[in-house]
Amino acid sequence: MANMAKSLYNKEETLSLRHKHIGPSCRLFFPDEPIKIVRGEGQYMYDENGRRYLDCITNVVHVGHGHPVVAKAAFQQLQVLNTNARFLHDNIVQYATRLSSTLPEKLCIFYFVNSGSEANDLALRLARHYTQHEDVIVLEEAYHGHLSSLIDISPYKFKHLGGQKEWVHVAPLPDTYRGRYREDHEDPAQAYAEELKRVISEAHSKGRKIAAFFVESLPSVAGQIILPPGYLQRARQLIHEAGGLIVADEVHTGFGRIGKHFWAFQLQGKDFVPDIVTMGKPMGNGHPISCVVTTKEIAEAFTSTGVEYFNTFGGNPVSCAIGLAVLDVIEQEGLRENATKVGKYLTELFTELKKKHPIIGDIRGFGLFLGVDLIKDNDKRTPATEEADNLIKRLKREGIILSKDGPGGNVLKFKPPMCFSMDDAKFVVEKIDAILTGWNKN
């Protein structure tokens, strides 16, 4: 094991300085008993005392904490050159070429930026320039970023702030476990598409014109939702007929997390191709890099404005070297295959656990994108919010870092580093089993 990183301050001093200087809305995990993390390795993180925690949630560190291949690529390039993308350099074009090989052929023009929020903000600009329309459709509970333009199209945020803008339209979330049309519906994809059609019609009746439908390929903060097969194909047809574009937000789900495909939108089938794809969190394994990819036609329309698009740090040589290293590790270490294998095993373990503990209502996901929906009862599927919160706190004491999402705050979310193992999956489920068993006895 590598030497433990030394801390400048003890935990109490760090916490005191954070309270003094860091904005209070920048919340900590486990605010009542925060963890001071000083080092990471693979799927594990270590506190200032050397205690190890299994990380089940840091999807940003895609190929593992402190991966030596990624660190080496960053160090070597930083020693040679880091500058902006206005200079000709091999890294940016090599990276774009490698990424394009994972995408449908028509998605071939890249804009490199620094965060998922920047990517989605640029995607909004691209869509509006191309369509000459203003309005955006999003799904219930959607979250697309923290910039003002994206808070406006994120019901997850704006419902707690200034409310919904007149140019934003919200369609029902295609949730077949809790939504309007559930698993027993004969064609939930068509039913939810009809709801989208209704939203478009209502917008048109008010004289509004649709620029884009922003959709997370697998809605994350909404509760790890799996869109019904065929929904996005129907949505694309409706949006195109309305003169808009489809923007697939892959910030949480891209780069092989779902295992069987590199991108989650590919779950909908080969005949579904978005007009714009945004990507971010896992691209740099913790280094800030993100991207927008689109078609030549949309990019040319953006260029025709005569206004240059320039991003100081977007696509710099160091960021692209790191991005290339992440792609290398995904391929060389078989991380997509690992996501498929471990995700399947984790799902099987929870399916067995569900037979023993009725609090487990639904297990859904692909690869290492998994949600476990905790309920109080089977009939109403009432969210077990307090129980989920208590379970996460108990798991922390057992050395497991897990989180929850969904409107009811009751869906356990698994988005660990892609090196998460079969033994890790077994360890987590055994601990959850022990905690739930203890609750049942009491």
Short mmCIF file of C-alpha atoms in Angstrom, two decimals:
data_model
loop_
_atom_site.label_atom_id
_atom_site.label_comp_id
_atom_site.label_asym_id
_atom_site.label_seq_id
_atom_site.Cartn_x
_atom_site.Cartn_y
_atom_site.Cartn_z
CA MET A 1 0.00 0.00 0.00
CA ALA A 2 1.28 3.46 -0.83
CA ASN A 3 2.22 5.78 2.04
CA MET A 4 -0.74 7.57 3.51
CA ALA A 5 -1.07 11.17 2.39
CA LYS A 6 -0.17 13.62 5.14
CA SER A 7 -2.76 16.13 6.30
CA LEU A 8 -1.96 19.79 6.81
CA TYR A 9 -4.67 20.09 9.46
CA ASN A 10 -6.38 17.68 11.82
CA LYS A 11 -10.01 16.84 11.04
CA GLU A 12 -11.47 19.39 13.45
CA GLU A 13 -9.29 22.17 12.04
CA THR A 14 -10.23 21.26 8.48
CA LEU A 15 -13.92 21.30 9.35
CA SER A 16 -13.60 24.63 11.16
CA LEU A 17 -11.80 26.24 8.21
CA ARG A 18 -14.39 24.84 5.82
CA HIS A 19 -17.20 26.38 7.85
CA LYS A 20 -15.27 29.65 7.87
CA HIS A 21 -14.35 29.93 4.19
CA ILE A 22 -16.47 27.59 2.04
CA GLY A 23 -20.02 28.50 1.03
CA PRO A 24 -22.54 26.78 3.31
CA SER A 25 -24.62 25.61 0.34
CA CYS A 26 -21.63 23.44 -0.68
CA ARG A 27 -22.77 20.53 1.41
CA LEU A 28 -20.73 17.63 2.73
CA PHE A 29 -21.63 13.98 2.63
CA PHE A 30 -22.69 12.89 6.12
CA PRO A 31 -22.75 16.46 7.50
CA ASP A 32 -23.32 15.27 11.08
CA GLU A 33 -20.24 13.03 10.93
CA PRO A 34 -18.24 14.04 7.85
CA ILE A 35 -15.40 11.87 6.60
CA LYS A 36 -12.02 13.43 5.88
CA ILE A 37 -10.67 11.59 2.84
CA VAL A 38 -6.95 11.93 2.18
CA ARG A 39 -6.23 9.20 -0.36
CA GLY A 40 -7.90 6.92 -2.88
CA GLU A 41 -6.87 3.72 -4.61
CA GLY A 42 -9.05 1.77 -7.03
CA GLN A 43 -12.54 1.51 -5.56
CA TYR A 44 -11.38 2.45 -2.06
CA MET A 45 -10.89 5.72 -0.18
CA TYR A 46 -8.97 6.26 3.03
CA ASP A 47 -9.49 8.74 5.85
CA GLU A 48 -6.83 10.57 7.86
CA ASN A 49 -6.53 7.60 10.23
CA GLY A 50 -6.03 5.08 7.45
CA ARG A 51 -9.54 3.61 7.63
CA ARG A 52 -10.66 2.18 4.32
CA TYR A 53 -14.07 2.89 2.77
CA LEU A 54 -15.58 1.08 -0.20
CA ASP A 55 -16.71 3.74 -2.67
CA CYS A 56 -20.05 2.84 -4.28
CA ILE A 57 -20.93 6.27 -5.66
CA THR A 58 -17.98 8.16 -7.20
CA ASN A 59 -18.77 7.72 -10.87
CA VAL A 60 -16.44 10.64 -11.64
CA VAL A 61 -13.41 8.49 -10.81
CA HIS A 62 -14.40 6.14 -13.60
CA VAL A 63 -11.42 3.77 -13.82
CA GLY A 64 -10.49 3.99 -10.14
CA HIS A 65 -8.99 6.41 -7.66
CA GLY A 66 -5.37 7.31 -8.32
CA HIS A 67 -5.04 5.15 -11.42
CA PRO A 68 -1.31 5.08 -12.31
CA VAL A 69 -1.86 5.13 -16.09
CA VAL A 70 -3.99 8.26 -15.85
CA ALA A 71 -1.65 9.95 -13.38
CA LYS A 72 1.37 9.18 -15.55
CA ALA A 73 -0.30 10.57 -18.68
CA ALA A 74 -1.16 13.80 -16.85
CA PHE A 75 2.33 14.19 -15.39
CA GLN A 76 4.18 13.48 -18.63
CA GLN A 77 2.10 15.88 -20.72
CA LEU A 78 2.19 18.60 -18.06
CA GLN A 79 5.99 18.44 -18.12
CA VAL A 80 6.02 19.07 -21.88
CA LEU A 81 3.20 21.48 -22.70
CA ASN A 82 -0.19 22.73 -21.63
CA THR A 83 -1.82 25.49 -23.63
CA ASN A 84 -5.14 26.32 -25.24
CA ALA A 85 -6.70 24.68 -28.27
CA ARG A 86 -5.97 27.57 -30.64
CA PHE A 87 -2.58 25.98 -31.29
CA LEU A 88 -2.38 22.89 -33.48
CA HIS A 89 -1.75 19.79 -31.34
CA ASP A 90 -2.10 16.05 -31.84
CA ASN A 91 -3.84 15.23 -28.55
CA ILE A 92 -7.15 16.95 -29.27
CA VAL A 93 -7.56 15.42 -32.72
CA GLN A 94 -6.43 11.99 -31.54
CA TYR A 95 -8.93 12.13 -28.70
CA ALA A 96 -11.77 13.26 -30.98
CA THR A 97 -10.91 10.43 -33.39
CA ARG A 98 -10.94 7.84 -30.61
CA LEU A 99 -14.26 9.10 -29.23
CA SER A 100 -15.85 9.20 -32.68
CA SER A 101 -15.15 5.48 -33.10
CA THR A 102 -17.53 4.79 -30.19
CA LEU A 103 -20.40 6.85 -31.64
CA PRO A 104 -22.77 6.67 -34.62
CA GLU A 105 -21.07 7.95 -37.77
CA LYS A 106 -23.03 11.19 -38.07
CA LEU A 107 -21.96 12.32 -34.59
CA CYS A 108 -18.50 13.46 -35.59
CA ILE A 109 -17.97 17.12 -34.59
CA PHE A 110 -16.60 17.76 -31.09
CA TYR A 111 -16.45 20.75 -28.77
CA PHE A 112 -14.31 20.16 -25.68
CA VAL A 113 -15.19 21.99 -22.47
CA ASN A 114 -14.59 21.49 -18.74
CA SER A 115 -17.72 20.21 -17.02
CA GLY A 116 -21.05 18.57 -17.70
CA SER A 117 -22.74 21.89 -17.01
CA GLU A 118 -20.62 23.65 -19.63
CA ALA A 119 -21.40 20.86 -22.09
CA ASN A 120 -25.15 21.11 -21.59
CA ASP A 121 -25.08 24.91 -21.76
CA LEU A 122 -23.27 24.71 -25.10
CA ALA A 123 -25.70 22.04 -26.33
CA LEU A 124 -28.55 24.44 -25.56
CA ARG A 125 -26.83 27.16 -27.62
CA LEU A 126 -26.26 24.76 -30.52
CA ALA A 127 -29.89 23.67 -30.55
CA ARG A 128 -31.21 27.22 -30.45
CA HIS A 129 -28.90 28.42 -33.22
CA TYR A 130 -29.80 25.49 -35.45
CA THR A 131 -33.56 25.55 -34.96
CA GLN A 132 -33.99 29.29 -34.36
CA HIS A 133 -36.41 28.26 -31.63
CA GLU A 134 -36.16 28.96 -27.91
CA ASP A 135 -38.16 26.41 -25.93
CA VAL A 136 -36.92 23.26 -24.21
CA ILE A 137 -38.72 20.12 -23.09
CA VAL A 138 -37.34 18.13 -20.18
CA LEU A 139 -38.51 15.24 -18.02
CA GLU A 140 -39.82 15.45 -14.47
CA GLU A 141 -37.03 15.45 -11.88
CA ALA A 142 -34.40 16.10 -14.58
CA TYR A 143 -31.06 17.62 -13.65
CA HIS A 144 -28.76 18.98 -16.36
CA GLY A 145 -26.31 21.21 -14.48
CA HIS A 146 -25.70 24.12 -12.15
CA LEU A 147 -25.40 27.08 -14.55
CA SER A 148 -28.34 29.48 -14.59
CA SER A 149 -29.37 28.31 -18.05
CA LEU A 150 -29.44 24.71 -16.80
CA ILE A 151 -31.15 25.34 -13.48
CA ASP A 152 -33.91 26.72 -15.70
CA ILE A 153 -34.26 23.34 -17.46
CA SER A 154 -33.77 21.19 -14.34
CA PRO A 155 -37.03 20.56 -12.45
CA TYR A 156 -34.93 18.84 -9.76
CA LYS A 157 -33.59 22.33 -8.95
CA PHE A 158 -36.01 24.96 -10.22
CA LYS A 159 -38.98 23.59 -8.28
CA HIS A 160 -37.13 24.76 -5.15
CA LEU A 161 -36.07 28.11 -6.62
CA GLY A 162 -37.77 30.56 -8.96
CA GLY A 163 -40.13 28.10 -10.56
CA GLN A 164 -40.66 27.12 -14.17
CA LYS A 165 -39.91 29.53 -17.02
CA GLU A 166 -42.48 29.98 -19.78
CA TRP A 167 -40.05 28.53 -22.34
CA VAL A 168 -39.57 25.31 -20.36
CA HIS A 169 -42.00 22.41 -20.69
CA VAL A 170 -41.96 19.34 -18.46
CA ALA A 171 -43.01 15.90 -19.70
CA PRO A 172 -43.85 12.95 -17.43
CA LEU A 173 -40.89 10.80 -16.44
CA PRO A 174 -41.15 7.40 -18.18
CA ASP A 175 -40.86 5.52 -14.89
CA THR A 176 -42.46 2.08 -15.17
CA TYR A 177 -42.22 1.44 -11.42
CA ARG A 178 -43.72 4.63 -9.97
CA GLY A 179 -44.98 6.57 -13.00
CA ARG A 180 -48.36 6.90 -14.66
CA TYR A 181 -47.79 3.84 -16.84
CA ARG A 182 -46.15 0.96 -15.08
CA GLU A 183 -44.69 -2.46 -15.80
CA ASP A 184 -48.12 -3.98 -16.38
CA HIS A 185 -48.97 -1.53 -19.19
CA GLU A 186 -49.05 -3.12 -22.64
CA ASP A 187 -46.88 -0.42 -24.25
CA PRO A 188 -45.44 2.08 -21.75
CA ALA A 189 -43.07 3.57 -24.35
CA GLN A 190 -45.99 4.57 -26.55
CA ALA A 191 -48.04 5.79 -23.59
CA TYR A 192 -45.25 8.08 -22.39
CA ALA A 193 -44.62 9.22 -25.97
CA GLU A 194 -48.27 10.27 -26.13
CA GLU A 195 -47.71 12.33 -22.99
CA LEU A 196 -44.74 14.00 -24.70
CA LYS A 197 -46.92 14.68 -27.74
CA ARG A 198 -49.46 16.35 -25.45
CA VAL A 199 -46.75 18.59 -23.96
CA ILE A 200 -45.63 19.61 -27.46
CA SER A 201 -49.21 20.38 -28.48
CA GLU A 202 -49.78 22.51 -25.40
CA ALA A 203 -46.60 24.46 -26.12
CA HIS A 204 -47.64 25.03 -29.74
CA SER A 205 -51.09 26.19 -28.62
CA LYS A 206 -49.35 29.01 -26.73
CA GLY A 207 -47.31 30.01 -29.76
CA ARG A 208 -44.13 28.44 -28.45
CA LYS A 209 -41.56 26.65 -30.66
CA ILE A 210 -39.42 23.76 -29.49
CA ALA A 211 -35.63 23.97 -29.82
CA ALA A 212 -34.70 20.78 -27.99
CA PHE A 213 -35.73 17.87 -25.85
CA PHE A 214 -33.03 17.37 -23.21
CA VAL A 215 -33.07 13.85 -21.82
CA GLU A 216 -30.69 11.87 -19.63
CA SER A 217 -30.23 8.54 -21.39
CA LEU A 218 -30.85 6.94 -17.99
CA PRO A 219 -32.31 9.53 -15.59
CA SER A 220 -30.09 9.52 -12.52
CA VAL A 221 -31.21 11.91 -9.78
CA ALA A 222 -34.79 10.93 -10.66
CA GLY A 223 -34.01 7.53 -9.12
CA GLN A 224 -31.84 5.52 -11.54
CA ILE A 225 -34.68 5.21 -14.06
CA ILE A 226 -34.60 2.85 -17.06
CA LEU A 227 -36.48 4.32 -20.00
CA PRO A 228 -38.82 1.82 -21.68
CA PRO A 229 -37.40 0.45 -24.97
CA GLY A 230 -38.60 2.45 -27.95
CA TYR A 231 -39.43 5.60 -26.01
CA LEU A 232 -36.58 7.69 -27.39
CA GLN A 233 -37.25 6.63 -30.97
CA ARG A 234 -40.83 7.86 -30.64
CA ALA A 235 -39.65 10.99 -28.85
CA ARG A 236 -37.17 11.77 -31.62
CA GLN A 237 -39.88 11.56 -34.26
CA LEU A 238 -42.19 13.85 -32.30
CA ILE A 239 -39.45 16.38 -31.52
CA HIS A 240 -38.19 16.45 -35.11
CA GLU A 241 -41.73 16.98 -36.37
CA ALA A 242 -41.93 19.93 -33.97
CA GLY A 243 -38.72 21.37 -35.43
CA GLY A 244 -36.54 20.54 -32.44
CA LEU A 245 -33.46 18.45 -31.66
CA ILE A 246 -32.80 15.57 -29.28
CA VAL A 247 -29.99 16.15 -26.76
CA ALA A 248 -28.84 12.98 -24.98
CA ASP A 249 -27.21 13.83 -21.65
CA GLU A 250 -24.60 11.12 -20.99
CA VAL A 251 -22.80 12.99 -18.21
CA HIS A 252 -23.66 10.28 -15.65
CA THR A 253 -23.93 7.22 -17.85
CA GLY A 254 -21.35 7.33 -20.64
CA PHE A 255 -18.00 5.61 -21.17
CA GLY A 256 -19.16 2.04 -20.74
CA ARG A 257 -20.79 2.29 -17.32
CA ILE A 258 -23.76 0.24 -18.48
CA GLY A 259 -21.45 -2.50 -19.72
CA LYS A 260 -23.05 -3.79 -22.90
CA HIS A 261 -22.76 -0.42 -24.69
CA PHE A 262 -20.35 2.49 -24.51
CA TRP A 263 -23.25 4.97 -24.34
CA ALA A 264 -26.53 4.50 -22.52
CA PHE A 265 -28.59 5.94 -25.41
CA GLN A 266 -27.51 2.84 -27.38
CA LEU A 267 -29.81 0.76 -25.16
CA GLN A 268 -32.67 2.13 -27.28
CA GLY A 269 -31.30 0.37 -30.38
CA LYS A 270 -29.16 1.14 -33.42
CA ASP A 271 -31.97 3.10 -35.05
CA PHE A 272 -31.87 5.76 -32.32
CA VAL A 273 -29.26 8.46 -32.87
CA PRO A 274 -29.45 11.73 -30.92
CA ASP A 275 -28.72 15.05 -32.62
CA ILE A 276 -26.38 16.13 -29.82
CA VAL A 277 -24.66 14.14 -27.06
CA THR A 278 -23.13 15.68 -23.95
CA MET A 279 -20.59 13.91 -21.78
CA GLY A 280 -18.58 14.81 -18.72
CA LYS A 281 -18.02 13.29 -15.28
CA PRO A 282 -16.08 10.09 -16.10
CA MET A 283 -14.08 11.49 -19.02
CA GLY A 284 -11.06 12.60 -17.04
CA ASN A 285 -11.24 10.23 -14.05
CA GLY A 286 -11.61 13.24 -11.77
CA HIS A 287 -9.84 15.75 -14.01
CA PRO A 288 -12.23 18.45 -15.33
CA ILE A 289 -12.94 17.66 -18.96
CA SER A 290 -16.22 17.34 -20.84
CA CYS A 291 -17.52 17.43 -24.37
CA VAL A 292 -20.36 18.10 -26.78
CA VAL A 293 -20.59 16.04 -29.96
CA THR A 294 -22.98 16.77 -32.78
CA THR A 295 -23.48 16.58 -36.55
CA LYS A 296 -21.76 18.61 -39.26
CA GLU A 297 -25.03 20.35 -40.11
CA ILE A 298 -25.63 21.57 -36.58
CA ALA A 299 -22.00 22.63 -36.17
CA GLU A 300 -22.08 24.55 -39.47
CA ALA A 301 -25.20 26.41 -38.38
CA PHE A 302 -23.40 27.42 -35.18
CA THR A 303 -20.39 28.60 -37.19
CA SER A 304 -22.57 30.60 -39.59
CA THR A 305 -23.28 33.13 -36.84
CA GLY A 306 -19.77 34.48 -37.39
CA VAL A 307 -19.12 34.40 -33.64
CA GLU A 308 -16.08 32.37 -32.65
CA TYR A 309 -16.48 29.73 -29.95
CA PHE A 310 -13.43 29.66 -27.70
CA ASN A 311 -12.91 27.88 -24.41
CA THR A 312 -9.65 28.66 -22.60
CA PHE A 313 -9.13 25.23 -21.06
CA GLY A 314 -11.38 23.07 -23.22
CA GLY A 315 -9.41 20.45 -25.15
CA ASN A 316 -6.01 21.44 -23.74
CA PRO A 317 -3.17 18.92 -24.24
CA VAL A 318 -3.14 17.73 -20.63
CA SER A 319 -6.91 17.17 -20.49
CA CYS A 320 -6.86 15.27 -23.77
CA ALA A 321 -3.88 13.16 -22.66
CA ILE A 322 -5.85 12.22 -19.56
CA GLY A 323 -8.95 11.47 -21.63
CA LEU A 324 -6.93 9.21 -23.93
CA ALA A 325 -5.47 7.40 -20.93
CA VAL A 326 -8.97 6.77 -19.54
CA LEU A 327 -10.01 5.22 -22.86
CA ASP A 328 -6.88 3.05 -22.79
CA VAL A 329 -7.64 1.78 -19.30
CA ILE A 330 -11.29 1.02 -20.14
CA GLU A 331 -10.10 -1.14 -23.05
CA GLN A 332 -6.99 -2.71 -21.53
CA GLU A 333 -8.57 -3.64 -18.22
CA GLY A 334 -11.85 -4.83 -19.74
CA LEU A 335 -13.89 -2.47 -17.59
CA ARG A 336 -17.03 -2.66 -19.71
CA GLU A 337 -16.96 -6.43 -19.38
CA ASN A 338 -16.37 -6.04 -15.64
CA ALA A 339 -19.35 -3.68 -15.37
CA THR A 340 -21.55 -6.23 -17.10
CA LYS A 341 -20.36 -9.14 -14.94
CA VAL A 342 -20.37 -7.37 -11.58
CA GLY A 343 -23.59 -5.49 -12.30
CA LYS A 344 -25.35 -8.74 -13.14
CA TYR A 345 -24.05 -10.34 -9.96
CA LEU A 346 -25.07 -7.33 -7.84
CA THR A 347 -28.57 -7.43 -9.34
CA GLU A 348 -28.85 -11.17 -8.63
CA LEU A 349 -27.77 -10.67 -5.01
CA PHE A 350 -30.35 -7.93 -4.47
CA THR A 351 -33.04 -10.00 -6.19
CA GLU A 352 -32.41 -12.78 -3.68
CA LEU A 353 -32.35 -10.26 -0.83
CA LYS A 354 -35.71 -8.89 -1.96
CA LYS A 355 -37.32 -12.27 -1.17
CA LYS A 356 -36.15 -11.90 2.42
CA HIS A 357 -36.71 -8.18 2.95
CA PRO A 358 -39.98 -6.66 1.59
CA ILE A 359 -38.52 -3.17 2.04
CA ILE A 360 -36.73 -3.80 -1.27
CA GLY A 361 -39.31 -2.89 -3.89
CA ASP A 362 -37.44 -2.67 -7.17
CA ILE A 363 -33.95 -3.36 -8.48
CA ARG A 364 -33.18 -1.68 -11.79
CA GLY A 365 -30.23 -0.77 -13.94
CA PHE A 366 -27.54 -1.92 -16.32
CA GLY A 367 -23.93 -2.67 -15.57
CA LEU A 368 -22.63 -0.49 -12.73
CA PHE A 369 -25.57 1.90 -12.92
CA LEU A 370 -28.01 0.40 -10.44
CA GLY A 371 -30.89 1.61 -8.28
CA VAL A 372 -32.53 -0.18 -5.35
CA ASP A 373 -35.94 1.30 -4.55
CA LEU A 374 -36.87 0.99 -0.87
CA ILE A 375 -40.57 0.95 -0.03
CA LYS A 376 -42.84 0.86 3.01
CA ASP A 377 -45.54 -1.20 1.32
CA ASN A 378 -46.11 -3.12 -1.90
CA ASP A 379 -49.52 -1.73 -2.77
CA LYS A 380 -48.78 2.00 -2.73
CA ARG A 381 -44.99 1.64 -3.06
CA THR A 382 -44.62 4.38 -0.47
CA PRO A 383 -40.99 5.56 -0.46
CA ALA A 384 -39.04 4.35 2.59
CA THR A 385 -37.22 7.66 2.91
CA GLU A 386 -36.22 7.53 6.56
CA GLU A 387 -35.15 3.91 6.29
CA ALA A 388 -32.94 4.68 3.27
CA ASP A 389 -31.30 7.53 5.17
CA ASN A 390 -30.66 5.36 8.22
CA LEU A 391 -29.32 2.52 6.09
CA ILE A 392 -26.78 4.79 4.43
CA LYS A 393 -25.59 6.08 7.80
CA ARG A 394 -25.23 2.53 9.11
CA LEU A 395 -23.31 1.45 6.02
CA LYS A 396 -20.87 4.29 6.57
CA ARG A 397 -20.03 2.81 9.96
CA GLU A 398 -19.33 -0.46 8.18
CA GLY A 399 -16.87 1.25 5.82
CA ILE A 400 -19.23 1.59 2.83
CA ILE A 401 -20.03 4.90 1.14
CA LEU A 402 -23.43 4.80 -0.54
CA SER A 403 -25.95 7.50 -1.42
CA LYS A 404 -29.61 7.85 -2.34
CA ASP A 405 -31.69 9.69 -4.91
CA GLY A 406 -35.16 9.91 -6.36
CA PRO A 407 -38.03 12.29 -5.52
CA GLY A 408 -38.67 10.34 -2.34
CA GLY A 409 -35.01 10.12 -1.35
CA ASN A 410 -35.42 6.36 -1.09
CA VAL A 411 -33.48 4.89 -4.02
CA LEU A 412 -30.04 3.51 -3.17
CA LYS A 413 -27.77 4.43 -6.06
CA PHE A 414 -24.77 2.41 -7.17
CA LYS A 415 -22.36 4.19 -9.51
CA PRO A 416 -18.97 3.00 -8.26
CA PRO A 417 -15.60 3.13 -9.99
CA MET A 418 -15.62 0.62 -12.83
CA CYS A 419 -13.07 -1.61 -11.07
CA PHE A 420 -15.72 -2.53 -8.48
CA SER A 421 -15.42 -6.28 -7.98
CA MET A 422 -17.58 -9.34 -7.31
CA ASP A 423 -16.20 -9.46 -3.77
CA ASP A 424 -17.16 -5.80 -3.30
CA ALA A 425 -20.71 -6.53 -4.46
CA LYS A 426 -21.01 -9.47 -2.08
CA PHE A 427 -19.60 -7.44 0.82
CA VAL A 428 -22.10 -4.60 0.34
CA VAL A 429 -25.14 -6.86 0.03
CA GLU A 430 -24.11 -8.93 3.05
CA LYS A 431 -23.83 -5.77 5.13
CA ILE A 432 -27.22 -4.52 3.94
CA ASP A 433 -28.72 -7.92 4.72
CA ALA A 434 -27.28 -7.84 8.23
CA ILE A 435 -28.60 -4.33 8.91
CA LEU A 436 -32.09 -5.09 7.58
CA THR A 437 -32.18 -8.37 9.52
CA GLY A 438 -31.33 -6.48 12.68
CA TRP A 439 -34.13 -4.03 12.03
CA ASN A 440 -36.61 -6.85 11.52
CA LYS A 441 -35.65 -8.43 14.84
CA ASN A 442 -36.17 -5.13 16.63
#
